[in-house]
């Protein structure tokens, strides 16, 4: 009988330990912050880019142009952006381009990295692209943004080699 009593007591203690461990794990999980992203927030407005040509080279039939771009944004996003862009101009006048850089809010509350890729026309000066934003600081901490922009080349004024004007539409998500 004594062996049976010892066996049941150890079984009970083992069961209690497992139950307490399970409760501790569940409780710890409830204390962690939610990883859910916030509700999408739309942003729209206009931008005015100023393009400075930094290099031009011929690769086969294509012309590769590297540009330094500064842009002023108004609307939901108000501030400035500095990008590096690479354009490939094809013999038919079509253009493929990609760029990346940093948008900084006018109020100084924060900034985020923006990357984009799109197509355009060297014939009519139009362009459209998909844009993604991430790696925010300050008021843009935890940001993930996705959207589009459309623009056209406009007569250059000031020290721009090429100027433009366009609109953007972006959805912002903020992770906790």
PDB file of N, CA, C and O in Angstrom, residues 43-51 69-77 97 125-129 148-155 163-170:
ATOM      1  N   UNK A  43      -3.405  58.309 -47.583  1.00  0.00           N
ATOM      2  CA  UNK A  43      -2.663  59.554 -47.749  1.00  0.00           C
ATOM      3  C   UNK A  43      -2.663  59.893 -49.234  1.00  0.00           C
ATOM      4  O   UNK A  43      -2.436  59.024 -50.075  1.00  0.00           O
ATOM      5  N   UNK A  44      -2.945  61.142 -49.554  1.00  0.00           N
ATOM      6  CA  UNK A  44      -2.937  61.568 -50.952  1.00  0.00           C
ATOM      7  C   UNK A  44      -2.507  63.019 -51.034  1.00  0.00           C
ATOM      8  O   UNK A  44      -2.589  63.767 -50.058  1.00  0.00           O
ATOM      9  N   UNK A  45      -2.042  63.388 -52.201  1.00  0.00           N
ATOM     10  CA  UNK A  45      -1.616  64.768 -52.400  1.00  0.00           C
ATOM     11  C   UNK A  45      -0.814  64.912 -53.668  1.00  0.00           C
ATOM     12  O   UNK A  45      -0.927  64.103 -54.588  1.00  0.00           O
ATOM     13  N   UNK A  46       0.019  65.944 -53.695  1.00  0.00           N
ATOM     14  CA  UNK A  46       0.809  66.239 -54.876  1.00  0.00           C
ATOM     15  C   UNK A  46       2.302  66.238 -54.536  1.00  0.00           C
ATOM     16  O   UNK A  46       2.674  66.373 -53.379  1.00  0.00           O
ATOM     17  N   UNK A  47       3.116  66.095 -55.573  1.00  0.00           N
ATOM     18  CA  UNK A  47       4.566  66.195 -55.393  1.00  0.00           C
ATOM     19  C   UNK A  47       5.155  66.937 -56.585  1.00  0.00           C
ATOM     20  O   UNK A  47       4.606  66.925 -57.681  1.00  0.00           O
ATOM     21  N   UNK A  48       6.270  67.606 -56.334  1.00  0.00           N
ATOM     22  CA  UNK A  48       6.995  68.346 -57.375  1.00  0.00           C
ATOM     23  C   UNK A  48       8.461  67.938 -57.313  1.00  0.00           C
ATOM     24  O   UNK A  48       9.201  68.422 -56.459  1.00  0.00           O
ATOM     25  N   UNK A  49       8.883  67.043 -58.218  1.00  0.00           N
ATOM     26  CA  UNK A  49      10.284  66.613 -58.198  1.00  0.00           C
ATOM     27  C   UNK A  49      11.183  67.511 -59.048  1.00  0.00           C
ATOM     28  O   UNK A  49      10.758  68.076 -60.053  1.00  0.00           O
ATOM     29  N   UNK A  50      12.413  67.617 -58.609  1.00  0.00           N
ATOM     30  CA  UNK A  50      13.466  68.321 -59.335  1.00  0.00           C
ATOM     31  C   UNK A  50      14.567  67.293 -59.583  1.00  0.00           C
ATOM     32  O   UNK A  50      15.124  66.739 -58.635  1.00  0.00           O
ATOM     33  N   UNK A  51      14.841  66.992 -60.850  1.00  0.00           N
ATOM     34  CA  UNK A  51      15.789  65.953 -61.226  1.00  0.00           C
ATOM     35  C   UNK A  51      17.132  66.582 -61.614  1.00  0.00           C
ATOM     36  O   UNK A  51      17.178  67.517 -62.412  1.00  0.00           O
ATOM     37  N   UNK A  69      17.276  63.176 -57.051  1.00  0.00           N
ATOM     38  CA  UNK A  69      15.942  63.784 -57.089  1.00  0.00           C
ATOM     39  C   UNK A  69      15.608  64.399 -55.738  1.00  0.00           C
ATOM     40  O   UNK A  69      15.751  63.740 -54.697  1.00  0.00           O
ATOM     41  N   UNK A  70      15.176  65.632 -55.750  1.00  0.00           N
ATOM     42  CA  UNK A  70      14.611  66.257 -54.555  1.00  0.00           C
ATOM     43  C   UNK A  70      13.154  66.543 -54.883  1.00  0.00           C
ATOM     44  O   UNK A  70      12.833  66.958 -55.998  1.00  0.00           O
ATOM     45  N   UNK A  71      12.273  66.282 -53.929  1.00  0.00           N
ATOM     46  CA  UNK A  71      10.844  66.488 -54.177  1.00  0.00           C
ATOM     47  C   UNK A  71      10.191  67.155 -52.978  1.00  0.00           C
ATOM     48  O   UNK A  71      10.558  66.900 -51.831  1.00  0.00           O
ATOM     49  N   UNK A  72       9.226  68.008 -53.285  1.00  0.00           N
ATOM     50  CA  UNK A  72       8.403  68.630 -52.266  1.00  0.00           C
ATOM     51  C   UNK A  72       7.031  67.971 -52.337  1.00  0.00           C
ATOM     52  O   UNK A  72       6.460  67.855 -53.424  1.00  0.00           O
ATOM     53  N   UNK A  73       6.511  67.521 -51.186  1.00  0.00           N
ATOM     54  CA  UNK A  73       5.198  66.890 -51.134  1.00  0.00           C
ATOM     55  C   UNK A  73       4.236  67.760 -50.349  1.00  0.00           C
ATOM     56  O   UNK A  73       4.615  68.359 -49.331  1.00  0.00           O
ATOM     57  N   UNK A  74       2.997  67.814 -50.817  1.00  0.00           N
ATOM     58  CA  UNK A  74       1.922  68.515 -50.111  1.00  0.00           C
ATOM     59  C   UNK A  74       0.736  67.572 -50.014  1.00  0.00           C
ATOM     60  O   UNK A  74       0.661  66.574 -50.709  1.00  0.00           O
ATOM     61  N   UNK A  75      -0.193  67.905 -49.152  1.00  0.00           N
ATOM     62  CA  UNK A  75      -1.360  67.050 -48.937  1.00  0.00           C
ATOM     63  C   UNK A  75      -1.242  66.366 -47.600  1.00  0.00           C
ATOM     64  O   UNK A  75      -0.774  66.960 -46.620  1.00  0.00           O
ATOM     65  N   UNK A  76      -1.615  65.093 -47.546  1.00  0.00           N
ATOM     66  CA  UNK A  76      -1.501  64.339 -46.304  1.00  0.00           C
ATOM     67  C   UNK A  76      -0.052  64.285 -45.842  1.00  0.00           C
ATOM     68  O   UNK A  76       0.233  64.444 -44.663  1.00  0.00           O
ATOM     69  N   UNK A  77       0.853  64.044 -46.779  1.00  0.00           N
ATOM     70  CA  UNK A  77       2.289  64.090 -46.490  1.00  0.00           C
ATOM     71  C   UNK A  77       2.782  65.474 -46.879  1.00  0.00           C
ATOM     72  O   UNK A  77       2.672  65.877 -48.033  1.00  0.00           O
ATOM     73  N   UNK A  97      12.042  52.679 -64.570  1.00  0.00           N
ATOM     74  CA  UNK A  97      12.849  53.370 -63.567  1.00  0.00           C
ATOM     75  C   UNK A  97      12.608  52.785 -62.193  1.00  0.00           C
ATOM     76  O   UNK A  97      11.590  52.136 -61.930  1.00  0.00           O
ATOM     77  N   UNK A 125       6.392  62.277 -71.671  1.00  0.00           N
ATOM     78  CA  UNK A 125       6.806  62.721 -70.344  1.00  0.00           C
ATOM     79  C   UNK A 125       5.984  62.192 -69.189  1.00  0.00           C
ATOM     80  O   UNK A 125       6.102  62.674 -68.069  1.00  0.00           O
ATOM     81  N   UNK A 126       5.170  61.170 -69.424  1.00  0.00           N
ATOM     82  CA  UNK A 126       4.335  60.625 -68.348  1.00  0.00           C
ATOM     83  C   UNK A 126       5.083  59.530 -67.600  1.00  0.00           C
ATOM     84  O   UNK A 126       6.011  58.912 -68.126  1.00  0.00           O
ATOM     85  N   UNK A 127       4.675  59.295 -66.355  1.00  0.00           N
ATOM     86  CA  UNK A 127       5.254  58.226 -65.548  1.00  0.00           C
ATOM     87  C   UNK A 127       4.224  57.752 -64.527  1.00  0.00           C
ATOM     88  O   UNK A 127       3.350  58.513 -64.113  1.00  0.00           O
ATOM     89  N   UNK A 128       4.350  56.498 -64.132  1.00  0.00           N
ATOM     90  CA  UNK A 128       3.547  55.958 -63.032  1.00  0.00           C
ATOM     91  C   UNK A 128       4.377  54.889 -62.341  1.00  0.00           C
ATOM     92  O   UNK A 128       5.210  54.236 -62.969  1.00  0.00           O
ATOM     93  N   UNK A 129       4.160  54.746 -61.038  1.00  0.00           N
ATOM     94  CA  UNK A 129       4.990  53.807 -60.282  1.00  0.00           C
ATOM     95  C   UNK A 129       4.262  53.298 -59.051  1.00  0.00           C
ATOM     96  O   UNK A 129       3.311  53.918 -58.567  1.00  0.00           O
ATOM     97  N   UNK A 148       0.708  54.256 -55.014  1.00  0.00           N
ATOM     98  CA  UNK A 148       1.116  54.590 -56.376  1.00  0.00           C
ATOM     99  C   UNK A 148       1.337  56.084 -56.507  1.00  0.00           C
ATOM    100  O   UNK A 148       0.859  56.873 -55.681  1.00  0.00           O
ATOM    101  N   UNK A 149       2.054  56.448 -57.553  1.00  0.00           N
ATOM    102  CA  UNK A 149       2.093  57.850 -57.950  1.00  0.00           C
ATOM    103  C   UNK A 149       2.077  57.941 -59.467  1.00  0.00           C
ATOM    104  O   UNK A 149       2.464  57.008 -60.166  1.00  0.00           O
ATOM    105  N   UNK A 150       1.562  59.055 -59.960  1.00  0.00           N
ATOM    106  CA  UNK A 150       1.518  59.353 -61.379  1.00  0.00           C
ATOM    107  C   UNK A 150       2.049  60.769 -61.557  1.00  0.00           C
ATOM    108  O   UNK A 150       1.782  61.634 -60.723  1.00  0.00           O
ATOM    109  N   UNK A 151       2.779  61.000 -62.640  1.00  0.00           N
ATOM    110  CA  UNK A 151       3.316  62.329 -62.859  1.00  0.00           C
ATOM    111  C   UNK A 151       3.621  62.593 -64.312  1.00  0.00           C
ATOM    112  O   UNK A 151       3.501  61.720 -65.171  1.00  0.00           O
ATOM    113  N   UNK A 152       4.022  63.822 -64.566  1.00  0.00           N
ATOM    114  CA  UNK A 152       4.415  64.270 -65.901  1.00  0.00           C
ATOM    115  C   UNK A 152       5.594  65.220 -65.761  1.00  0.00           C
ATOM    116  O   UNK A 152       5.706  65.930 -64.756  1.00  0.00           O
ATOM    117  N   UNK A 153       6.425  65.227 -66.793  1.00  0.00           N
ATOM    118  CA  UNK A 153       7.502  66.197 -66.828  1.00  0.00           C
ATOM    119  C   UNK A 153       6.900  67.553 -67.159  1.00  0.00           C
ATOM    120  O   UNK A 153       5.934  67.648 -67.922  1.00  0.00           O
ATOM    121  N   UNK A 154       7.446  68.595 -66.562  1.00  0.00           N
ATOM    122  CA  UNK A 154       6.980  69.965 -66.812  1.00  0.00           C
ATOM    123  C   UNK A 154       8.196  70.819 -67.158  1.00  0.00           C
ATOM    124  O   UNK A 154       9.331  70.411 -66.900  1.00  0.00           O
ATOM    125  N   UNK A 155       7.980  71.987 -67.755  1.00  0.00           N
ATOM    126  CA  UNK A 155       9.126  72.852 -68.067  1.00  0.00           C
ATOM    127  C   UNK A 155       9.959  73.115 -66.811  1.00  0.00           C
ATOM    128  O   UNK A 155       9.423  73.402 -65.743  1.00  0.00           O
ATOM    129  N   UNK A 163      12.174  68.819 -64.526  1.00  0.00           N
ATOM    130  CA  UNK A 163      11.214  69.012 -63.433  1.00  0.00           C
ATOM    131  C   UNK A 163       9.964  68.190 -63.715  1.00  0.00           C
ATOM    132  O   UNK A 163       9.728  67.749 -64.841  1.00  0.00           O
ATOM    133  N   UNK A 164       9.162  68.001 -62.685  1.00  0.00           N
ATOM    134  CA  UNK A 164       7.938  67.227 -62.841  1.00  0.00           C
ATOM    135  C   UNK A 164       6.871  67.681 -61.871  1.00  0.00           C
ATOM    136  O   UNK A 164       7.105  68.527 -61.000  1.00  0.00           O
ATOM    137  N   UNK A 165       5.687  67.102 -62.027  1.00  0.00           N
ATOM    138  CA  UNK A 165       4.561  67.352 -61.132  1.00  0.00           C
ATOM    139  C   UNK A 165       3.687  66.109 -61.163  1.00  0.00           C
ATOM    140  O   UNK A 165       3.555  65.463 -62.208  1.00  0.00           O
ATOM    141  N   UNK A 166       3.105  65.772 -60.022  1.00  0.00           N
ATOM    142  CA  UNK A 166       2.275  64.574 -59.998  1.00  0.00           C
ATOM    143  C   UNK A 166       1.462  64.445 -58.736  1.00  0.00           C
ATOM    144  O   UNK A 166       1.436  65.346 -57.892  1.00  0.00           O
ATOM    145  N   UNK A 167       0.779  63.303 -58.637  1.00  0.00           N
ATOM    146  CA  UNK A 167      -0.069  63.004 -57.478  1.00  0.00           C
ATOM    147  C   UNK A 167       0.328  61.650 -56.908  1.00  0.00           C
ATOM    148  O   UNK A 167       0.853  60.784 -57.612  1.00  0.00           O
ATOM    149  N   UNK A 168       0.058  61.467 -55.605  1.00  0.00           N
ATOM    150  CA  UNK A 168       0.319  60.190 -54.942  1.00  0.00           C
ATOM    151  C   UNK A 168      -0.930  59.746 -54.180  1.00  0.00           C
ATOM    152  O   UNK A 168      -1.731  60.567 -53.743  1.00  0.00           O
ATOM    153  N   UNK A 169      -1.091  58.441 -54.061  1.00  0.00           N
ATOM    154  CA  UNK A 169      -2.144  57.811 -53.265  1.00  0.00           C
ATOM    155  C   UNK A 169      -1.521  56.618 -52.560  1.00  0.00           C
ATOM    156  O   UNK A 169      -1.091  55.668 -53.211  1.00  0.00           O
ATOM    157  N   UNK A 170      -1.479  56.691 -51.217  1.00  0.00           N
ATOM    158  CA  UNK A 170      -0.776  55.680 -50.428  1.00  0.00           C
ATOM    159  C   UNK A 170      -1.646  55.245 -49.256  1.00  0.00           C
ATOM    160  O   UNK A 170      -2.382  56.052 -48.699  1.00  0.00           O
TER     161      UNK A 170
END
